[in-house]
Amino acid sequence: MESDMDRILISREQIARRVCELGEQISETYAADEQAGLTLVTVLSGSLIFAADLIRCLPFRMKLGLITVSSYKGTSPGQPSLIQQLKVDVRDRHVLVVDDILDTGATLRLVQAQLAAAGPKSLRTCVLLRKPDKAPADVPAEFVGFDIENSFVVGYGLDYNDHYRNLPDIGVLKPEVYEEKL
Ligand code: XMP
């Protein structure tokens, strides 16, 4: 699997350090208002591994919610669709959306609209990766792990046709891998 990688953009060590830093930033934002209650909403499937690591850097009480959105086929963005709705009530609670990557922003635009309609006390977004050349201004992310180049990346939860999520680093695949039918 690692031999399919063309280059590593972000190593597992860099990821681990940055996830802890994000945890500190997020804790500073919410810890003072712990009583109001935070619900952290993970956007599946891509942010599964990121969210699992991030929540263990947040040393205060919180609830978890899951939402599943599908958008990419291979490396081509499609129209995002909601596969599984949020099943917990977030009315009057602080909500932090956790997603793997802010690319075109179509997915997070849909998720943010859904959650805003549920009447939260506040709504913020944390992404591990952002492609600043593409991320649109109307889709805010208050917490960002890394700004990256405009390439299709895999690893640490991010997939190509559902493969490579279990790679511990984040990188770009060799061009010939994208041409294979995985
Ligand atoms: P958008 O374009 O809607 O992307 O901001 C959101 C979702 O699409 C997936 N995505 C990627 N997956 N490498 C991936 O493995 C990428 O470079 C990439 N860009 C977008 C991802 O699931 C993200 O949540």
XYZ file of C-alpha atoms and ligand atoms in Angstrom:
206
model
C 0.000 0.000 0.000
C 2.767 2.458 0.944
C 4.478 1.652 -2.372
C 1.438 3.134 -4.166
C 2.314 6.566 -2.755
C 4.032 9.096 -4.980
C 4.899 11.376 -2.052
C 4.018 12.009 1.568
C 2.660 15.505 2.211
C 2.085 15.221 5.962
C 3.749 12.590 8.131
C 2.070 10.718 10.997
C 4.270 12.635 13.457
C 3.190 16.019 12.038
C -0.451 14.907 12.166
C -0.178 13.788 15.795
C 1.395 17.106 16.858
C -1.144 19.227 15.003
C -4.155 17.253 16.255
C -3.021 17.964 19.840
C -2.621 21.666 19.032
C -6.124 21.737 17.568
C -7.350 20.041 20.748
C -5.823 22.833 22.836
C -7.374 25.541 20.641
C -10.777 23.870 20.778
C -10.546 23.357 24.534
C -9.811 27.066 25.046
C -12.905 27.921 23.023
C -15.347 25.630 24.813
C -13.968 24.800 28.250
C -15.211 28.036 29.840
C -18.778 27.249 28.769
C -18.733 23.528 29.585
C -22.133 23.664 31.231
C -23.786 24.721 27.954
C -22.687 21.397 26.458
C -20.793 20.586 23.299
C -21.904 18.071 20.700
C -19.118 17.126 18.337
C -20.544 16.010 14.992
C -18.267 13.790 12.907
C -18.818 13.701 9.154
C -18.327 10.097 8.031
C -16.543 8.327 6.606
C -13.456 10.437 5.911
C -13.094 12.051 9.333
C -13.422 8.834 11.350
C -9.739 8.568 12.259
C -9.199 12.303 12.726
C -12.206 12.601 15.054
C -11.135 9.538 17.063
C -7.743 11.136 17.728
C -9.083 14.666 18.250
C -11.685 13.803 20.883
C -9.023 12.163 23.032
C -7.265 15.570 23.128
C -10.413 17.252 24.495
C -10.469 16.832 28.267
C -14.018 17.936 29.022
C -17.540 16.499 28.864
C -19.147 16.294 25.440
C -21.636 14.343 23.368
C -20.938 12.800 19.974
C -23.070 12.771 16.852
C -22.542 11.208 13.437
C -23.665 12.301 10.009
C -22.858 10.485 6.766
C -22.448 12.293 3.474
C -21.343 10.891 0.159
C -19.841 12.988 -2.605
C -16.670 11.744 -4.306
C -16.461 9.016 -6.981
C -12.763 8.311 -7.458
C -11.182 11.752 -7.516
C -14.179 13.578 -9.030
C -16.453 15.618 -6.790
C -20.158 14.925 -7.233
C -23.230 16.505 -5.702
C -23.076 15.638 -1.988
C -25.995 13.718 -0.567
C -26.956 13.001 3.003
C -26.839 9.238 3.586
C -27.477 9.272 7.297
C -29.009 12.161 9.238
C -27.836 13.265 12.656
C -29.709 11.221 15.255
C -29.073 13.387 18.330
C -30.805 16.610 19.335
C -28.461 19.621 19.194
C -30.989 22.366 19.972
C -29.389 24.968 22.277
C -26.104 23.086 22.383
C -22.713 24.153 21.042
C -21.991 22.153 17.894
C -18.548 21.485 16.458
C -18.538 19.819 13.044
C -15.424 17.712 12.422
C -14.507 16.897 8.836
C -11.425 15.571 7.096
C -11.032 18.131 4.327
C -12.501 21.387 3.077
C -12.020 21.084 -0.657
C -14.771 22.529 -2.885
C -16.875 23.116 0.250
C -20.003 21.481 -1.172
C -20.126 18.821 1.561
C -19.640 21.176 4.477
C -22.102 23.677 3.012
C -24.749 20.943 3.125
C -23.767 19.775 6.626
C -23.613 23.304 8.065
C -27.053 24.124 6.633
C -28.564 20.959 8.141
C -27.086 21.661 11.557
C -27.931 25.372 11.547
C -31.555 24.366 10.953
C -31.467 22.210 14.096
C -31.185 25.296 16.343
C -27.753 24.968 17.994
C -26.447 27.545 20.464
C -23.353 27.934 18.277
C -22.001 26.217 15.187
C -18.302 25.936 14.381
C -16.285 23.701 12.076
C -12.944 21.952 12.423
C -11.195 20.431 9.405
C -7.896 18.612 9.343
C -7.085 19.783 5.805
C -8.087 22.722 3.656
C -7.279 23.504 0.044
C -7.136 27.298 0.254
C -7.186 27.737 -3.536
C -10.620 26.083 -3.708
C -12.318 26.558 -0.320
C -15.202 29.021 -0.813
C -15.639 32.062 1.446
C -19.207 31.141 2.440
C -18.114 27.873 4.130
C -16.268 28.863 7.312
C -13.852 26.641 9.222
C -12.778 28.100 12.564
C -10.186 25.372 13.245
C -7.871 24.170 10.453
C -5.088 21.616 10.783
C -3.142 22.142 7.552
C -3.539 24.159 4.382
C -2.428 21.919 1.506
C -1.742 22.099 -2.219
C -4.480 21.450 -4.710
C -3.866 17.688 -5.169
C -6.082 14.707 -4.419
C -4.762 13.230 -1.172
C -5.284 9.943 0.660
C -4.472 8.479 4.062
C -5.479 9.067 7.702
C -9.118 8.412 6.829
C -9.103 9.912 3.338
C -9.747 7.436 0.561
C -9.494 6.727 -3.101
C -12.492 4.501 -3.967
C -12.583 3.467 -0.292
C -8.940 2.331 -0.197
C -5.974 3.861 1.678
C -7.994 5.146 4.684
C -5.710 3.088 6.922
C -2.479 4.743 5.755
C -1.060 6.578 8.792
C 0.400 9.452 6.693
C -1.293 11.774 4.211
C 0.009 11.864 0.666
C -0.531 11.711 -3.051
C -0.806 8.440 -4.969
C 1.280 7.582 -8.011
C -0.530 8.674 -11.189
C -0.832 5.071 -12.434
C -2.798 4.077 -9.306
C -5.523 6.596 -10.174
C -5.771 4.956 -13.597
C -6.296 1.465 -12.137
C -9.805 0.248 -11.415
C -9.643 -0.190 -7.629
P -15.726 18.949 -0.757
O -15.164 19.067 -2.160
O -17.222 18.797 -0.748
O -15.100 17.612 -0.226
O -15.213 20.053 0.139
C -15.589 17.042 0.870
C -15.399 15.555 0.948
O -14.895 14.964 -0.260
C -13.830 14.126 0.000
N -12.592 14.733 -0.552
C -11.448 14.122 -0.672
N -11.118 12.877 -0.338
N -8.906 13.303 -1.038
C -9.846 12.479 -0.526
O -9.495 11.341 -0.209
C -9.152 14.578 -1.394
O -8.269 15.306 -1.847
C -10.506 14.989 -1.201
N -11.119 16.146 -1.435
C -12.414 15.946 -1.022
C -13.739 14.048 1.500
O -14.459 12.941 1.990
C -14.371 15.308 1.978
O -14.969 15.226 3.262
